[in-house]
XYZ file of C-alpha atoms in Angstrom:
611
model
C 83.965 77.325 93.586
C 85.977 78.609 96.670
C 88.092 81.045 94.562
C 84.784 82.315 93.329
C 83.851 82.636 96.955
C 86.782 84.510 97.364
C 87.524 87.231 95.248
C 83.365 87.150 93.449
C 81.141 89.744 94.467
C 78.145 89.678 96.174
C 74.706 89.597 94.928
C 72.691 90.258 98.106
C 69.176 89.318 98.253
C 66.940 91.829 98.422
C 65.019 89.978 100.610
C 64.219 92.158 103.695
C 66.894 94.754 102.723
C 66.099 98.142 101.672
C 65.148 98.834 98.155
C 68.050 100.678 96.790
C 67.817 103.363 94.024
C 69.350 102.252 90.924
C 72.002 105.017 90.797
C 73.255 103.175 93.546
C 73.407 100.063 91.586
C 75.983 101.069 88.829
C 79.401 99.766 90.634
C 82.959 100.281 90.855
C 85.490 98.466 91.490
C 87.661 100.846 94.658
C 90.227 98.318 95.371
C 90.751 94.627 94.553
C 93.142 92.149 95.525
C 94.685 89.641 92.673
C 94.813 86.946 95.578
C 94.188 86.652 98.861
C 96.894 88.108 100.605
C 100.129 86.070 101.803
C 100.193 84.927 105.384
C 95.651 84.470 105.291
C 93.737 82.026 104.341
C 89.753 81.319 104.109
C 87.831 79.839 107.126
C 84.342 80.244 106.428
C 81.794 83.101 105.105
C 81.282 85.749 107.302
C 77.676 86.152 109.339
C 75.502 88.366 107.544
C 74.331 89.763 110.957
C 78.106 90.197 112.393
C 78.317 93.866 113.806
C 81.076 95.989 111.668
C 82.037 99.618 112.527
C 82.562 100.812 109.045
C 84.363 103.886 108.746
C 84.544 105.973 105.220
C 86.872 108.664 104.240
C 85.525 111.246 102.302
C 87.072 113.315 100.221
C 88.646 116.451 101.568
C 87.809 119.556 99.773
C 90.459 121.899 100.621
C 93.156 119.052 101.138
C 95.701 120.686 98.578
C 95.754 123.664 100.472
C 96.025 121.459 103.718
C 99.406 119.743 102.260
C 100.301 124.019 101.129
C 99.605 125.136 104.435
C 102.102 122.160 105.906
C 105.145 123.072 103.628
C 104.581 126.577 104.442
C 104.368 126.061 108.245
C 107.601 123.485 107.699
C 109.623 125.644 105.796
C 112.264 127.676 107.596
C 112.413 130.091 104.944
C 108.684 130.868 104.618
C 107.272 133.756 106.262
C 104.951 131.478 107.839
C 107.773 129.045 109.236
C 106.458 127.947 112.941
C 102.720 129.419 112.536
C 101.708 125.859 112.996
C 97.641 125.415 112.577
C 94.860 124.664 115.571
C 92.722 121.945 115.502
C 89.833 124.008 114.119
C 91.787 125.405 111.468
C 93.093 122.004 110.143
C 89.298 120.366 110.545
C 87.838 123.424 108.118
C 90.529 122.623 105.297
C 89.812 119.073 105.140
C 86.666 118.862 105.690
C 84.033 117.652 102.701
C 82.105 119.781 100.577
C 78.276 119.719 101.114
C 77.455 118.794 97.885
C 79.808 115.018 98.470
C 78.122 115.089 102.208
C 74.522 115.365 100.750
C 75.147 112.889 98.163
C 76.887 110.302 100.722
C 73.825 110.867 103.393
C 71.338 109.690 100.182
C 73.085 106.336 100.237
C 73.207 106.199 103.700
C 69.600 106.114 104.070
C 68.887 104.131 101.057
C 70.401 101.696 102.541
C 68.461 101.806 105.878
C 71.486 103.654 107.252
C 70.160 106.571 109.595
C 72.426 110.045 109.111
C 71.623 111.145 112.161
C 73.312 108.236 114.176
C 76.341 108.256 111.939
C 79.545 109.665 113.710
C 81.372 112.962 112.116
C 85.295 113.225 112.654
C 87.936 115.441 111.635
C 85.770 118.271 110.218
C 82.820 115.410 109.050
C 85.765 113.916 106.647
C 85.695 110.611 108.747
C 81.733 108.767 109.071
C 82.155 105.943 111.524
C 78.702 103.843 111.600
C 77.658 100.488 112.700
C 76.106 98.194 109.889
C 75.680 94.806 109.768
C 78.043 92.149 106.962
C 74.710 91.933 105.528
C 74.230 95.770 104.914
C 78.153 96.730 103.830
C 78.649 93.744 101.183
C 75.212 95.210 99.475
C 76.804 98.661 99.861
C 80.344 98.070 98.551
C 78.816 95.051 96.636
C 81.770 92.585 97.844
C 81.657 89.296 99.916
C 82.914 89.251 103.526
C 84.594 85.978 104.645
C 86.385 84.998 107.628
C 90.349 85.009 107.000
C 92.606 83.141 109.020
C 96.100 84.240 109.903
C 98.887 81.089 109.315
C 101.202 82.392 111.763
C 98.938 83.688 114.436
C 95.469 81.767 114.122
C 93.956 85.162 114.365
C 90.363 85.600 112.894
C 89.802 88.915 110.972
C 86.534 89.715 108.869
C 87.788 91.167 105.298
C 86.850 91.216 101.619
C 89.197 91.033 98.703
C 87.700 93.558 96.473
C 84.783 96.125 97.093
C 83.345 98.294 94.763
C 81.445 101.813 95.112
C 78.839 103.415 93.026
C 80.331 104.931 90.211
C 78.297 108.918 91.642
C 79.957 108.535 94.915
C 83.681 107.635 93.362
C 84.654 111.130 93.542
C 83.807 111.809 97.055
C 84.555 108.489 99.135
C 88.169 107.884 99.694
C 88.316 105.006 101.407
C 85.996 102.063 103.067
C 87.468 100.616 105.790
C 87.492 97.513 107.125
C 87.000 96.242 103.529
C 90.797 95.039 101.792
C 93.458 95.415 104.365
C 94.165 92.321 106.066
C 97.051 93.246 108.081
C 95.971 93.433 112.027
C 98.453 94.537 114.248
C 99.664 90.940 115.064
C 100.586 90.170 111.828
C 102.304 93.523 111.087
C 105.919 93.700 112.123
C 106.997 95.293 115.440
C 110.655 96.671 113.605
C 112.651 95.053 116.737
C 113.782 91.519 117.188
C 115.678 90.449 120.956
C 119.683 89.879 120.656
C 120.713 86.780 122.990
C 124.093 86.433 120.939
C 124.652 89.616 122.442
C 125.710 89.681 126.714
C 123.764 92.148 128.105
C 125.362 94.446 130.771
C 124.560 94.799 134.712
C 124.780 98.490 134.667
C 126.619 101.547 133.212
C 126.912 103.865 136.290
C 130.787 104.512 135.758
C 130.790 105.878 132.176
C 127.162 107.786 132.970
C 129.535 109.231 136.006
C 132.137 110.959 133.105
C 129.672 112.215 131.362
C 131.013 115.942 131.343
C 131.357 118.622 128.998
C 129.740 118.017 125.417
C 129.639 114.368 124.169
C 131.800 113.398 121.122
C 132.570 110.201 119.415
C 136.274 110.478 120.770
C 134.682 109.846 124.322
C 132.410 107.127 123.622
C 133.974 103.681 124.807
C 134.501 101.029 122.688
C 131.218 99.167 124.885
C 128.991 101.095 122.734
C 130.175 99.284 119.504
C 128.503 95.944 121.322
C 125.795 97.066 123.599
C 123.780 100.463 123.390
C 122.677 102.521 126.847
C 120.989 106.060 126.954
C 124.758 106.979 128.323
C 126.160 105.524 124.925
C 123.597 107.667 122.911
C 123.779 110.652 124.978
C 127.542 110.790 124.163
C 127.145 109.957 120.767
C 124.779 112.457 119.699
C 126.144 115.201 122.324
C 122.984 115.443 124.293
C 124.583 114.782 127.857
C 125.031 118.262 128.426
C 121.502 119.340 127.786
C 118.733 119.866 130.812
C 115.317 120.319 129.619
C 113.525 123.463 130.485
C 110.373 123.523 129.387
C 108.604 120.165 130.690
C 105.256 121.563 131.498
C 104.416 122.471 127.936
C 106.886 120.027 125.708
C 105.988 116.200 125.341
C 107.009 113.067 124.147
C 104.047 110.531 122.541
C 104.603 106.967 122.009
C 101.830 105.284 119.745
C 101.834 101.486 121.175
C 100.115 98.369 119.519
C 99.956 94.846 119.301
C 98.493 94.609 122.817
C 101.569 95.521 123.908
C 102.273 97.471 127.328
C 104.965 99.371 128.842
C 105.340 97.700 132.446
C 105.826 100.168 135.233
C 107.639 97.951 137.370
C 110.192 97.435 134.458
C 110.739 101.264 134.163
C 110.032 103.180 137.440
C 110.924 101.996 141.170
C 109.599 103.240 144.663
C 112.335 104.663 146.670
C 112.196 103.808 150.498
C 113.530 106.896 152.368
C 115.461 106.826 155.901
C 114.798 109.701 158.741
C 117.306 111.805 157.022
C 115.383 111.645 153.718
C 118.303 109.338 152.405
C 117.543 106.559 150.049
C 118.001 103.583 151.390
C 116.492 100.856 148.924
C 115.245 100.429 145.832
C 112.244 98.079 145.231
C 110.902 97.001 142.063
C 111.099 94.177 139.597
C 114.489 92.988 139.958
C 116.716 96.003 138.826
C 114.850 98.445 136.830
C 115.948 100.391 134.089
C 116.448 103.880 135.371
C 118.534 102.262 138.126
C 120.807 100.524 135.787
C 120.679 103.236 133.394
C 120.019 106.571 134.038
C 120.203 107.013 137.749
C 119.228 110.541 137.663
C 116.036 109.815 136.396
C 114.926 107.065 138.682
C 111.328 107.666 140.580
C 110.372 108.916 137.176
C 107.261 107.511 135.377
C 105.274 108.272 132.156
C 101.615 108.292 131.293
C 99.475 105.605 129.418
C 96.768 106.737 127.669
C 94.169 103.580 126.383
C 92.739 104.433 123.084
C 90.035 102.463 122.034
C 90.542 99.658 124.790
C 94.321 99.341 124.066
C 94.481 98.154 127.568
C 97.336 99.084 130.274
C 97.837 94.678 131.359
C 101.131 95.587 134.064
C 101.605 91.687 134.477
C 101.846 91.055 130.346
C 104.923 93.537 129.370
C 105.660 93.949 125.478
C 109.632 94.039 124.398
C 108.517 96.384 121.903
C 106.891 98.615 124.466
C 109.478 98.409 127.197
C 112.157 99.350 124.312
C 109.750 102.093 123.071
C 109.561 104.203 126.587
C 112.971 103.310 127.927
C 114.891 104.753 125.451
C 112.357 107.685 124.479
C 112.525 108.511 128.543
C 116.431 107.826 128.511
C 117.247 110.485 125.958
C 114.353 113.316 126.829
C 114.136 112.877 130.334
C 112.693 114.829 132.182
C 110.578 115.650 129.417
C 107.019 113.457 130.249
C 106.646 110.369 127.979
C 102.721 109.491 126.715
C 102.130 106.010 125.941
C 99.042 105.183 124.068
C 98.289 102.118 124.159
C 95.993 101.359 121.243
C 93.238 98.676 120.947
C 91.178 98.275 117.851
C 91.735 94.563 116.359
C 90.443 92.211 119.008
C 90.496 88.498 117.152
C 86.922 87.674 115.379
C 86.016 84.632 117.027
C 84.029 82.206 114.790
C 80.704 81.538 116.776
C 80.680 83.917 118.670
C 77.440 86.784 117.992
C 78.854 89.305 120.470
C 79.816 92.434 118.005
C 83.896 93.320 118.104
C 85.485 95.840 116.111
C 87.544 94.863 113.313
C 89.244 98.322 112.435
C 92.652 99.067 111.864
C 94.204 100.137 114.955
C 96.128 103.618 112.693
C 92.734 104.443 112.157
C 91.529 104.590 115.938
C 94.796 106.373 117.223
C 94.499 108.989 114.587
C 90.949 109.552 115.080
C 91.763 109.987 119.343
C 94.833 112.193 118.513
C 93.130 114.478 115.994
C 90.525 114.873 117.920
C 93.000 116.564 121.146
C 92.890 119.778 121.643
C 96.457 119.707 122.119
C 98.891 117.237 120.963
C 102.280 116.249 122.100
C 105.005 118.118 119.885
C 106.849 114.998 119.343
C 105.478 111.522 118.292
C 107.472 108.128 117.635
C 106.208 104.914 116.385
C 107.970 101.694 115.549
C 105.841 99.472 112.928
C 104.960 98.860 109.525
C 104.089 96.784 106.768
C 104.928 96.058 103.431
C 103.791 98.529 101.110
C 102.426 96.439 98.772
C 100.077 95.040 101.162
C 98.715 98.216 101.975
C 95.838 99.312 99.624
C 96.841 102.189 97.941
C 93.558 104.303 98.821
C 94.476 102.972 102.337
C 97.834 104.466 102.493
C 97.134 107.149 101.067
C 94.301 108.054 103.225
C 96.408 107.531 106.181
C 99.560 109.450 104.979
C 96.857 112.551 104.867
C 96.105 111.819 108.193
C 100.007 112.187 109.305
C 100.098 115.594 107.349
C 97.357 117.195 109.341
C 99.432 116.195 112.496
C 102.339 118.080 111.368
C 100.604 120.882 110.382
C 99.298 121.308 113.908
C 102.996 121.376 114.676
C 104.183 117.713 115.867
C 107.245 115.727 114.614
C 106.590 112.391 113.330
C 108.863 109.863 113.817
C 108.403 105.946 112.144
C 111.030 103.243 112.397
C 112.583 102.749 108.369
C 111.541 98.500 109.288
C 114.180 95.403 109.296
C 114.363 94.076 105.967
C 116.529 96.264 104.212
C 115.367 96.869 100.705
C 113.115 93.710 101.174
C 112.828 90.047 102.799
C 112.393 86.751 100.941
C 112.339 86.817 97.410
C 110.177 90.280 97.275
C 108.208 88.806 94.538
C 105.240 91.950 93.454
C 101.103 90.710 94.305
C 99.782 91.870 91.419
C 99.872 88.906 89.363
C 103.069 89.479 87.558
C 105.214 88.194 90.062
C 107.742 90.171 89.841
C 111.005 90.724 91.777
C 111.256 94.295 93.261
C 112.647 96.011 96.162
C 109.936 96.422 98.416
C 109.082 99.548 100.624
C 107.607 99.795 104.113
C 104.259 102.033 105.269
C 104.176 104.156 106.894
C 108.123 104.418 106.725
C 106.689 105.498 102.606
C 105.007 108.198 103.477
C 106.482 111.605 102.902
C 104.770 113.299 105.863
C 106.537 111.164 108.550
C 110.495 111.213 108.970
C 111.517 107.699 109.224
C 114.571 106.569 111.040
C 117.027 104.327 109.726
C 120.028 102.198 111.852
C 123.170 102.197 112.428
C 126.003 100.424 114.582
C 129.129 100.244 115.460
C 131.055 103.312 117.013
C 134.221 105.528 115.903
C 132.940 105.623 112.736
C 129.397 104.568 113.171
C 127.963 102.585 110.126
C 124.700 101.302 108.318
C 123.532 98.443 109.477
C 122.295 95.733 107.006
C 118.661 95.451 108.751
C 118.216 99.039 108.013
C 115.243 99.567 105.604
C 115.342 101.523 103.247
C 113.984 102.460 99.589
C 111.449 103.933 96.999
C 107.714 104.151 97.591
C 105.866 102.850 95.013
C 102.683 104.675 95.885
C 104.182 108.321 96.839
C 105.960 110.432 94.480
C 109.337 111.812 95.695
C 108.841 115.494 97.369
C 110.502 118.080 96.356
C 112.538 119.078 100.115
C 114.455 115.545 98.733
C 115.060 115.748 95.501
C 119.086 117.593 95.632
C 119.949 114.635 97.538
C 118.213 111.980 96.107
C 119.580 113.260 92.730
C 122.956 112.950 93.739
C 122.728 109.548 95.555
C 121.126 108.310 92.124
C 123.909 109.852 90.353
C 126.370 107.738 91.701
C 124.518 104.766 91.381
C 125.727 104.030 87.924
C 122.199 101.932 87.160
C 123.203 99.588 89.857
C 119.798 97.475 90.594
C 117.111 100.269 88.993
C 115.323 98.018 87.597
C 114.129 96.743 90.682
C 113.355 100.449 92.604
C 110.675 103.213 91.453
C 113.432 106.160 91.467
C 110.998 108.590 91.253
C 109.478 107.683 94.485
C 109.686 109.111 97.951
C 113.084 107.862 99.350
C 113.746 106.752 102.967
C 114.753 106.963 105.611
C 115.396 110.565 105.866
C 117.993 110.163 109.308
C 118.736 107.390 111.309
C 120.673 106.517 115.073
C 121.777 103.117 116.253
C 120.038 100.159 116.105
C 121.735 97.054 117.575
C 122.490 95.796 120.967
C 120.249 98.223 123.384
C 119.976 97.364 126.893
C 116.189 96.600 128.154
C 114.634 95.322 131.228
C 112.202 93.443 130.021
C 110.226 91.159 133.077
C 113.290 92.532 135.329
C 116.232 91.349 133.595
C 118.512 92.978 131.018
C 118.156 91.764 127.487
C 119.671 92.733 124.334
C 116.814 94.028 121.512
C 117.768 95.844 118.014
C 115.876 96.794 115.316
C 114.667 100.776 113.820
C 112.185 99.950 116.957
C 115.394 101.051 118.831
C 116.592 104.225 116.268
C 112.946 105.923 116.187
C 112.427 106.710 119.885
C 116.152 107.803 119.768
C 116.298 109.913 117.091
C 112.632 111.046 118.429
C 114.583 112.121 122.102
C 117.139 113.717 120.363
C 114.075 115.986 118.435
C 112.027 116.034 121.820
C 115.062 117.819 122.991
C 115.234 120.400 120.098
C 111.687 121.004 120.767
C 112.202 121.970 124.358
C 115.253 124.412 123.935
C 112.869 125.869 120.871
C 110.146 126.127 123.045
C 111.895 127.468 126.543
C 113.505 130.168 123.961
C 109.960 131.443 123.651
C 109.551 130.121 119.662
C 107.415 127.549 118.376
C 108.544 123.481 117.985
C 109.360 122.204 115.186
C 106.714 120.411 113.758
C 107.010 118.773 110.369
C 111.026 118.179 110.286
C 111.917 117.130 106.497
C 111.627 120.371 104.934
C 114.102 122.020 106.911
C 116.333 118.720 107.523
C 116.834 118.229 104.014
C 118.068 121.829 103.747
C 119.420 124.093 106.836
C 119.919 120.949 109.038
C 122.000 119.120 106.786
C 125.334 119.807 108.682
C 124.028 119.305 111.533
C 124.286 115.087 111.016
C 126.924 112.758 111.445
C 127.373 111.576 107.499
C 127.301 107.658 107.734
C 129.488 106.804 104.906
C 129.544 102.884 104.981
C 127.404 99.792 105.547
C 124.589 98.907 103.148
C 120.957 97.333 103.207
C 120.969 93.420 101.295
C 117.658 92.205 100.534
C 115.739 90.749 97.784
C 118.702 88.509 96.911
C 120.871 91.534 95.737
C 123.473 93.891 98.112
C 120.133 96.460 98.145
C 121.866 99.930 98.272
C 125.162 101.273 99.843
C 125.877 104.164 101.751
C 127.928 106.829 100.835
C 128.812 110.958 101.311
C 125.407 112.806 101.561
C 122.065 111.163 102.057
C 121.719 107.308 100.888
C 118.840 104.804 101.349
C 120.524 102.981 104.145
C 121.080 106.015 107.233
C 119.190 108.852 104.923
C 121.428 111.926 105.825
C 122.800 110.427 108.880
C 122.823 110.108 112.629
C 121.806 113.660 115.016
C 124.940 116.102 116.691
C 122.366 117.656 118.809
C 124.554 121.071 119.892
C 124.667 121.425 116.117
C 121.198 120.788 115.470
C 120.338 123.104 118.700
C 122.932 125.759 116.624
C 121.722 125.081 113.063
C 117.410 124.619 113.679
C 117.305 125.160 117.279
């Protein structure tokens, strides 16, 4: 009976419901899971008069020309290279065509569902509208239940399979919350602390020598065994740099898990003598910029809440204190946005007060769309396993990440900390099958994803470093020359258990291990891609603002023209490899590779090859 429960559909009374049309009747099946997904389990049914802000993606009718319009923009060699589009311009190329928004608005109101209160983002391709459990299982005929997390006892309201109309198939995307059970708690914040490794006091006498351009001949053997901004500026010859153009160029952070980058942790309040001289420097404990980057200290950042993220000072995050640290170390003084992201408060059985279920992707992309202007550089360090990722989800999503770069931001996501998998990476389709097993958004082909590495004089791959084949995208084509060869060399080695024709990651990478934090005050040792994305992301946040102080446009969407006339303007990671899945996962070797992707930034070469 309870599996039944679980994965059955709903056949809603029509007692006191709207009488639907019958060409509303003839459903579907959108997405289904074979089980419920690992890590959840069933609590109870869900109330039929429980509050849900449904949101549907509808089909975009010019979103072909959207993903042209991108690779044209992207593409250094296109006459349109840096012509990045405006809000407005993106919103009228993906927005639906009237014929899908008549149609959708007839459901809508057969099912008591007012058009006129319904809420119309990103051109009118996103409808966010309140309905009751009741109302959405008779839409999507499906059952919501109550799922309980195992690891976190957090309550989410989800169904394992919905269903549309068969008329509306064509013009409805995505439902949402319907089958994707991973709230932020559960999904994996790509760092993990260090204890084994002794953090440091300070680094004040190496960030002294930092003079003339930064090689790996003058990095000290330290940075093999713990990582400061002075370690990274040296390695990827950024020490040399001062930014110019701070009141136009930014740096976004996109922050979740109720995480929050403490202030006292990152900036201090300098007490000045009659001469103006600092005398003392207050603040929790030592703080970062004190330890670390002394030229930088009285700095601070902005947090922006999104959808009550929250901004909790006495409740730091190690994820968020890594995040802005080290994006601040490497761009600063280029301002640092933290968005702070709410959007998956627990359900609490019981309790009749409404709360919103949604994804938290879904509410940051709706508030950053919806700016006018947008920082030019974005870094964010999470992500699931593909395969628990609906497919119309992730796809949705990655479309959502391709309008952002066509308005002319970088996108930077963390490759994750599994290498080509964790556990035994067994498929959830029923088959049960062993295969490597990519990370979202690190999959998606809009984004450039940021691998690890460690070590110092050579640097190497790390094993953490994720890295693989989507099994949802197909492999784009500003790729393929270097995926080619990497699979050429493969000999076969473990194909069986990779999609080869999928989008390979991570595209670039930067070191991952052993990073300095002050987390609650004290230093602490954190690695993880969490570390290498808002690294890498400075080093781009960087490019952006000599591009921009030059008088050209930023760079926007980076993997068309890293793939082709930034190639030499990486460090080529030639050792280290990613074990997972109970195999050695992949190796890495000359050229791009699935463990560093094409290998770790030489800004002045960058600044002389893209800049």
């Amino acid at each position: 009976m309870l599996s039944v429960l679980l994965v059955g559909c709903l056949v809603a009374s029509a007692l006191g419901k709207p009488l639907v049309s019958k060409r509303w009747k003839d459903f579907e099946v959108k997405h289904a899971w074979h089980d419920v997904p690992a890590g959840w389990q069933f609590h109870d049914i869900a109330p039929e008069d429980h509050i849900l802000n449904l949101r549907i993606a509808l089909k975009q009718d010019r979103f072909d020309d959207l993903v042209t319009a991108l690779y044209e923009v992207s593409d250094p060699a296109h006459e349109k290279y840096g012509q990045h589009l405006s809000k407005e311009e993106v919103e009228a190329l993906v927005a639906p065509h009237p014929s899908s928004v008549d149609l959708i608005d007839a459901w809508l109101s057969d099912h008591g569902v007012d058009p006129f209160s319904v809420q119309r983002l990103n051109g009118g391709s996103w409808l966010n509208l309140e309905v009751t459990v009741g109302q959405a299982s008779q839409m999507l005929n499906c059952s919501y239940n109550i799922y309980q997390h195992t690891g976190t006892s957090e309550y989410i309201i989800r169904t394992t399979s919905y269903s549309l109309p068969s008329l509306l198939h064509p013009h409805i995307n995505m439902v949402a919350p319907t089958t994707y059970f991973s709230s932020m708690r559960s999904m994996r914040a790509t760092s993990f602390v260090q204890p084994h490794i002794k953090p440091i006091e300070d680094d004040h006498d190496f960030a002294a020598s930092l003079v003339g351009a930064g090689s790996l001949a003058t990095v000290p053997s330290s940075c093999a065994t713990t990582i400061t901004p002075s370690c990274l500026r040296a390695l990827y010859n950024t020490s040399t740099y001062v930014p110019k153009a701070t009141a136009t160029n930014k740096l976004g952070i996109a922050g979740y898990l109720g995480e929050f980058a403490n202030n006292a942790d990152l900036q201090v309040m300098l007490v000045l003598d009659s001469r103006g001289r600092k005398t003392h420097v207050f603040g929790n404990l030592q703080t970062f910029f004190e330890k670390f980057r002394t030229d930088a200290v009285g700095t601070t950042f902005q947090t922006v809440e999104v959808n009550g993220g929250g901004d909790d000072q006495s409740d730091p995050g190690v994820e968020a204190n890594l995040d802005i640290q080290y994006a601040e170390g490497m761009s600063f003084p280029t301002p640092n946005i933290y968005y702070s992201t709410g959007g998956s408060p627990p359900f609490i059985p019981d309790d009749n007060t409404p709360t919103n279920t949604n994804e938290p992707y879904l509410n940051w992309l709706d508030f950053i769309l919806n700016q006018t202007v947008v920082p030019q550089t974005f870094t964010t360090s999470y992500g699931d396993d593909e395969q628990t990722v609906p497919v119309d989800y992730a796809t949705t999503v990655c479309g959502l990440f391709a309008q952002l770069g066509a308005r002319g931001s970088s996108i930077m996501f963390s490759s994750g900390d599994d290498g080509v998998g964790a556990g035994d990476c067994l498929t959830n389709d029923g088959t049960n099958r062993t295969q490597f097993q990519p990370n979202f958004p690190a999959s998606c082909p809009f984004v450039t994803t940021v691998g690890a590495t460690t070590r110092v004089n050579p640097e190497v791959g790390i094993d953490f470093s994720g890295g693989g084949f989507s099994n949802y995208f197909g492999q784009p084509s500003y790729q393929a020359t270097a995926v080619s060869t990497f699979l050429g060399r493969l000999h076969g080695v473990n194909t069986s258990l990779f999609n080869s024709a999928g989008r390979a990651y991570p595209d670039v990478s930067a070191q991952g291990q052993g990073f300095q934090v002050v987390f609650n005050g004290s230093t602490i040792s954190v690695g993880g891609t969490s570390a290498s994305s808002p690294t890498f992301a400075g080093v781009i946040s960087l490019l952006n603002d000599f591009r921009i102080s030059q008088g050209r446009r930023p760079l926007g969407f980076l993997n068309p023209i890293l793939y082709t006339a930034g190639v030499a303007g990486f460090n080529d990671i030639t050792s280290g490899s990613n074990p997972g899945c109970n195999t050695n996962g992949f190796s890495a070797g000359p050229g791009w590779d699935p463990v560093t992707g094409l290998g770790t930034p030489d800004f002045g070469k960058l600044q002389a090859l893209i800049g």
